[in-house]
PDB file of C-alpha atoms in Angstrom:
ATOM      1  CA  UNK A   1      22.637  -9.264  -9.673  1.00  0.00           C
ATOM      2  CA  UNK A   2      19.842 -11.057  -7.495  1.00  0.00           C
ATOM      3  CA  UNK A   3      21.459 -10.310  -4.739  1.00  0.00           C
ATOM      4  CA  UNK A   4      21.805  -6.180  -5.254  1.00  0.00           C
ATOM      5  CA  UNK A   5      18.186  -6.475  -5.991  1.00  0.00           C
ATOM      6  CA  UNK A   6      16.972  -8.487  -2.802  1.00  0.00           C
ATOM      7  CA  UNK A   7      18.643  -5.982  -0.921  1.00  0.00           C
ATOM      8  CA  UNK A   8      17.615  -2.731  -2.297  1.00  0.00           C
ATOM      9  CA  UNK A   9      15.241  -0.703  -0.110  1.00  0.00           C
ATOM     10  CA  UNK A  10      13.797   2.734  -0.172  1.00  0.00           C
ATOM     11  CA  UNK A  11      16.692   4.847   1.526  1.00  0.00           C
ATOM     12  CA  UNK A  12      15.474   7.855   3.589  1.00  0.00           C
ATOM     13  CA  UNK A  13      18.153   8.801   5.856  1.00  0.00           C
ATOM     14  CA  UNK A  14      21.705   9.486   4.333  1.00  0.00           C
ATOM     15  CA  UNK A  15      25.220  10.132   5.793  1.00  0.00           C
ATOM     16  CA  UNK A  16      26.868  13.809   4.905  1.00  0.00           C
ATOM     17  CA  UNK A  17      28.970  12.049   2.061  1.00  0.00           C
ATOM     18  CA  UNK A  18      29.140  13.343  -1.374  1.00  0.00           C
ATOM     19  CA  UNK A  19      28.457  11.135  -3.962  1.00  0.00           C
ATOM     20  CA  UNK A  20      30.438  12.168  -6.704  1.00  0.00           C
ATOM     21  CA  UNK A  21      29.771  13.362 -10.574  1.00  0.00           C
ATOM     22  CA  UNK A  22      31.313   9.748 -11.787  1.00  0.00           C
ATOM     23  CA  UNK A  23      29.021   7.891  -9.164  1.00  0.00           C
ATOM     24  CA  UNK A  24      26.346   9.907 -10.930  1.00  0.00           C
ATOM     25  CA  UNK A  25      27.524   9.051 -14.367  1.00  0.00           C
ATOM     26  CA  UNK A  26      27.523   5.857 -13.616  1.00  0.00           C
ATOM     27  CA  UNK A  27      24.528   5.874 -12.646  1.00  0.00           C
ATOM     28  CA  UNK A  28      22.796   7.696 -15.862  1.00  0.00           C
ATOM     29  CA  UNK A  29      25.146   5.442 -18.067  1.00  0.00           C
ATOM     30  CA  UNK A  30      22.673   2.221 -16.028  1.00  0.00           C
ATOM     31  CA  UNK A  31      19.622   4.504 -16.192  1.00  0.00           C
ATOM     32  CA  UNK A  32      20.115   4.498 -20.420  1.00  0.00           C
ATOM     33  CA  UNK A  33      20.690   1.152 -20.724  1.00  0.00           C
ATOM     34  CA  UNK A  34      16.950   0.372 -20.163  1.00  0.00           C
ATOM     35  CA  UNK A  35      14.525  -1.056 -22.731  1.00  0.00           C
ATOM     36  CA  UNK A  36      12.264   1.469 -24.128  1.00  0.00           C
ATOM     37  CA  UNK A  37       9.508   1.082 -26.315  1.00  0.00           C
ATOM     38  CA  UNK A  38      10.313   0.745 -30.249  1.00  0.00           C
ATOM     39  CA  UNK A  39      13.692   1.793 -28.648  1.00  0.00           C
ATOM     40  CA  UNK A  40      12.689   6.023 -28.451  1.00  0.00           C
ATOM     41  CA  UNK A  41      14.896   6.591 -25.372  1.00  0.00           C
ATOM     42  CA  UNK A  42      12.001   9.226 -24.226  1.00  0.00           C
ATOM     43  CA  UNK A  43      14.219  10.289 -21.189  1.00  0.00           C
ATOM     44  CA  UNK A  44      16.098  13.114 -19.826  1.00  0.00           C
ATOM     45  CA  UNK A  45      17.676  14.110 -16.568  1.00  0.00           C
ATOM     46  CA  UNK A  46      18.026  17.384 -14.131  1.00  0.00           C
ATOM     47  CA  UNK A  47      21.709  16.831 -11.723  1.00  0.00           C
ATOM     48  CA  UNK A  48      20.594  18.804  -8.671  1.00  0.00           C
ATOM     49  CA  UNK A  49      22.482  19.296  -6.007  1.00  0.00           C
ATOM     50  CA  UNK A  50      21.396  23.099  -5.244  1.00  0.00           C
ATOM     51  CA  UNK A  51      19.959  23.013  -1.765  1.00  0.00           C
ATOM     52  CA  UNK A  52      17.567  25.499  -2.204  1.00  0.00           C
ATOM     53  CA  UNK A  53      16.097  24.001  -5.407  1.00  0.00           C
ATOM     54  CA  UNK A  54      15.648  20.803  -3.437  1.00  0.00           C
ATOM     55  CA  UNK A  55      14.291  22.623  -0.526  1.00  0.00           C
ATOM     56  CA  UNK A  56      11.583  24.114  -3.345  1.00  0.00           C
ATOM     57  CA  UNK A  57      11.194  20.695  -4.649  1.00  0.00           C
ATOM     58  CA  UNK A  58      10.086  19.603  -1.095  1.00  0.00           C
ATOM     59  CA  UNK A  59       7.598  22.304  -0.446  1.00  0.00           C
ATOM     60  CA  UNK A  60       5.284  21.049  -3.512  1.00  0.00           C
ATOM     61  CA  UNK A  61       6.349  17.204  -3.192  1.00  0.00           C
ATOM     62  CA  UNK A  62       4.673  15.843   0.405  1.00  0.00           C
ATOM     63  CA  UNK A  63       6.524  12.436  -0.190  1.00  0.00           C
ATOM     64  CA  UNK A  64      10.224  14.103  -0.033  1.00  0.00           C
ATOM     65  CA  UNK A  65      11.882  15.153   2.920  1.00  0.00           C
ATOM     66  CA  UNK A  66      14.428  13.194   2.298  1.00  0.00           C
ATOM     67  CA  UNK A  67      15.565  15.456  -0.105  1.00  0.00           C
ATOM     68  CA  UNK A  68      16.992  17.882   3.587  1.00  0.00           C
ATOM     69  CA  UNK A  69      19.468  15.166   4.002  1.00  0.00           C
ATOM     70  CA  UNK A  70      20.540  13.502   0.575  1.00  0.00           C
ATOM     71  CA  UNK A  71      23.225  15.206  -1.147  1.00  0.00           C
ATOM     72  CA  UNK A  72      22.143  14.738  -4.587  1.00  0.00           C
ATOM     73  CA  UNK A  73      18.842  14.394  -6.478  1.00  0.00           C
ATOM     74  CA  UNK A  74      18.179  13.512  -9.944  1.00  0.00           C
ATOM     75  CA  UNK A  75      15.021  14.417 -11.978  1.00  0.00           C
ATOM     76  CA  UNK A  76      14.062  11.944 -14.484  1.00  0.00           C
ATOM     77  CA  UNK A  77      11.552  13.475 -17.342  1.00  0.00           C
ATOM     78  CA  UNK A  78       9.896  11.850 -20.242  1.00  0.00           C
ATOM     79  CA  UNK A  79       9.946  13.488 -23.819  1.00  0.00           C
ATOM     80  CA  UNK A  80       6.898  13.533 -25.106  1.00  0.00           C
ATOM     81  CA  UNK A  81       7.983  13.738 -28.490  1.00  0.00           C
ATOM     82  CA  UNK A  82      10.466  10.642 -28.357  1.00  0.00           C
ATOM     83  CA  UNK A  83       7.054   8.127 -27.604  1.00  0.00           C
ATOM     84  CA  UNK A  84       5.504   6.048 -29.693  1.00  0.00           C
ATOM     85  CA  UNK A  85       1.817   6.606 -28.285  1.00  0.00           C
ATOM     86  CA  UNK A  86       0.024   8.482 -24.889  1.00  0.00           C
ATOM     87  CA  UNK A  87       1.420   7.721 -21.725  1.00  0.00           C
ATOM     88  CA  UNK A  88       4.641   5.312 -23.413  1.00  0.00           C
ATOM     89  CA  UNK A  89       7.948   7.739 -21.410  1.00  0.00           C
ATOM     90  CA  UNK A  90       6.373   6.770 -18.632  1.00  0.00           C
ATOM     91  CA  UNK A  91       6.390   3.319 -18.592  1.00  0.00           C
ATOM     92  CA  UNK A  92      10.537   3.856 -20.322  1.00  0.00           C
ATOM     93  CA  UNK A  93      11.112   6.178 -17.676  1.00  0.00           C
ATOM     94  CA  UNK A  94      10.261   3.529 -14.749  1.00  0.00           C
ATOM     95  CA  UNK A  95      12.395   1.039 -16.261  1.00  0.00           C
ATOM     96  CA  UNK A  96      15.528   3.872 -16.492  1.00  0.00           C
ATOM     97  CA  UNK A  97      14.590   4.624 -12.572  1.00  0.00           C
ATOM     98  CA  UNK A  98      14.852   0.829 -11.549  1.00  0.00           C
ATOM     99  CA  UNK A  99      18.044   0.847 -13.346  1.00  0.00           C
ATOM    100  CA  UNK A 100      19.196   3.740 -11.517  1.00  0.00           C
ATOM    101  CA  UNK A 101      18.054   2.742  -8.308  1.00  0.00           C
ATOM    102  CA  UNK A 102      19.513  -1.103  -8.585  1.00  0.00           C
ATOM    103  CA  UNK A 103      22.685   0.566  -9.857  1.00  0.00           C
ATOM    104  CA  UNK A 104      22.509   2.762  -6.065  1.00  0.00           C
ATOM    105  CA  UNK A 105      22.708  -0.071  -4.221  1.00  0.00           C
ATOM    106  CA  UNK A 106      24.865  -1.915  -6.349  1.00  0.00           C
ATOM    107  CA  UNK A 107      27.697   1.099  -5.741  1.00  0.00           C
ATOM    108  CA  UNK A 108      27.176   1.144  -2.075  1.00  0.00           C
ATOM    109  CA  UNK A 109      24.480   4.388  -2.559  1.00  0.00           C
ATOM    110  CA  UNK A 110      20.923   4.288  -1.154  1.00  0.00           C
ATOM    111  CA  UNK A 111      18.369   6.063  -3.509  1.00  0.00           C
ATOM    112  CA  UNK A 112      14.391   7.023  -2.749  1.00  0.00           C
ATOM    113  CA  UNK A 113      12.297   6.842  -5.675  1.00  0.00           C
ATOM    114  CA  UNK A 114       9.705   9.890  -5.395  1.00  0.00           C
ATOM    115  CA  UNK A 115       7.111   9.606  -7.734  1.00  0.00           C
ATOM    116  CA  UNK A 116       5.199  12.611 -10.028  1.00  0.00           C
ATOM    117  CA  UNK A 117       2.325  11.556 -12.029  1.00  0.00           C
ATOM    118  CA  UNK A 118      -0.277  11.182 -12.383  1.00  0.00           C
ATOM    119  CA  UNK A 119      -0.452  14.577  -9.758  1.00  0.00           C
ATOM    120  CA  UNK A 120      -1.144  16.720 -12.534  1.00  0.00           C
ATOM    121  CA  UNK A 121      -0.670  19.897  -9.692  1.00  0.00           C
ATOM    122  CA  UNK A 122       2.753  18.573  -8.877  1.00  0.00           C
ATOM    123  CA  UNK A 123       3.721  18.041 -12.408  1.00  0.00           C
ATOM    124  CA  UNK A 124       2.827  21.504 -13.337  1.00  0.00           C
ATOM    125  CA  UNK A 125       4.300  23.022 -10.177  1.00  0.00           C
ATOM    126  CA  UNK A 126       7.660  20.728 -10.803  1.00  0.00           C
ATOM    127  CA  UNK A 127       7.699  21.499 -14.653  1.00  0.00           C
ATOM    128  CA  UNK A 128       7.811  25.310 -13.777  1.00  0.00           C
ATOM    129  CA  UNK A 129      10.231  24.813 -10.700  1.00  0.00           C
ATOM    130  CA  UNK A 130      12.734  23.135 -13.274  1.00  0.00           C
ATOM    131  CA  UNK A 131      11.723  25.435 -16.062  1.00  0.00           C
ATOM    132  CA  UNK A 132      10.872  22.457 -18.533  1.00  0.00           C
ATOM    133  CA  UNK A 133       9.944  22.673 -21.763  1.00  0.00           C
ATOM    134  CA  UNK A 134       6.157  22.058 -22.675  1.00  0.00           C
ATOM    135  CA  UNK A 135       6.710  18.336 -24.531  1.00  0.00           C
ATOM    136  CA  UNK A 136       9.707  17.718 -21.096  1.00  0.00           C
ATOM    137  CA  UNK A 137       7.406  15.791 -18.381  1.00  0.00           C
ATOM    138  CA  UNK A 138       8.674  15.368 -14.578  1.00  0.00           C
ATOM    139  CA  UNK A 139       8.450  11.455 -13.782  1.00  0.00           C
ATOM    140  CA  UNK A 140       9.749  10.853 -10.865  1.00  0.00           C
ATOM    141  CA  UNK A 141      12.911  12.219  -8.808  1.00  0.00           C
ATOM    142  CA  UNK A 142      15.378   9.681  -6.869  1.00  0.00           C
ATOM    143  CA  UNK A 143      17.156  11.354  -3.273  1.00  0.00           C
ATOM    144  CA  UNK A 144      20.557   9.727  -3.561  1.00  0.00           C
ATOM    145  CA  UNK A 145      23.315   9.716  -1.239  1.00  0.00           C
ATOM    146  CA  UNK A 146      25.120   7.360   1.234  1.00  0.00           C
ATOM    147  CA  UNK A 147      22.816   5.883   3.439  1.00  0.00           C
ATOM    148  CA  UNK A 148      23.189   6.058   7.488  1.00  0.00           C
ATOM    149  CA  UNK A 149      20.405   3.363   8.240  1.00  0.00           C
ATOM    150  CA  UNK A 150      19.627   0.558   5.857  1.00  0.00           C
ATOM    151  CA  UNK A 151      16.030  -0.247   6.234  1.00  0.00           C
ATOM    152  CA  UNK A 152      15.021  -3.872   7.267  1.00  0.00           C
ATOM    153  CA  UNK A 153      13.587  -6.054   4.251  1.00  0.00           C
ATOM    154  CA  UNK A 154       9.968  -6.215   4.083  1.00  0.00           C
ATOM    155  CA  UNK A 155       8.089  -9.718   3.840  1.00  0.00           C
ATOM    156  CA  UNK A 156       7.634 -10.660   0.320  1.00  0.00           C
ATOM    157  CA  UNK A 157       6.124 -14.187  -1.348  1.00  0.00           C
ATOM    158  CA  UNK A 158       4.529 -15.313  -4.160  1.00  0.00           C
ATOM    159  CA  UNK A 159       1.888 -17.631  -2.736  1.00  0.00           C
ATOM    160  CA  UNK A 160      -1.275 -16.397  -4.062  1.00  0.00           C
ATOM    161  CA  UNK A 161       0.053 -13.725  -6.534  1.00  0.00           C
ATOM    162  CA  UNK A 162       0.950 -16.542  -9.334  1.00  0.00           C
ATOM    163  CA  UNK A 163      -1.288 -18.145 -11.733  1.00  0.00           C
ATOM    164  CA  UNK A 164      -0.723 -20.552 -14.407  1.00  0.00           C
ATOM    165  CA  UNK A 165      -2.223 -20.032 -18.221  1.00  0.00           C
ATOM    166  CA  UNK A 166      -5.230 -18.084 -16.938  1.00  0.00           C
ATOM    167  CA  UNK A 167      -6.430 -16.905 -13.503  1.00  0.00           C
TER     168      UNK A 167
END
């Protein structure tokens, strides 16, 4: 698991190889294994393979140009009726999204997290694009595919970040 975590990158270039339905189902199964506040599991998913929808998503989300190559996008959404307090779905959907990205890495796939909140105009446009009910909020898109390039590992260090008992 630690090797998967170390090797996971935000992949923005993909081959033309497809992502199978079986692979998508395994990714979603990994996602729903994430912890959630009071085990409310407020997530919903839209699996998008429709090129026109992904192109329309790109016009709303300025940092999603990798969808031009990605064979699939998963839109992770939060159900505000299944959360114990305001904005809890965002934390839960974040854990779910990271599980999906780690599972993708373990399966030889690559992914890129396309954050939506706190951009309220972007949230509204994406909700309208996908026909989301009022209580379902778009949290992020995940561009998925077979990586054509493996981005280099960025420098990471715990130096200066860890404090014992107090700041």
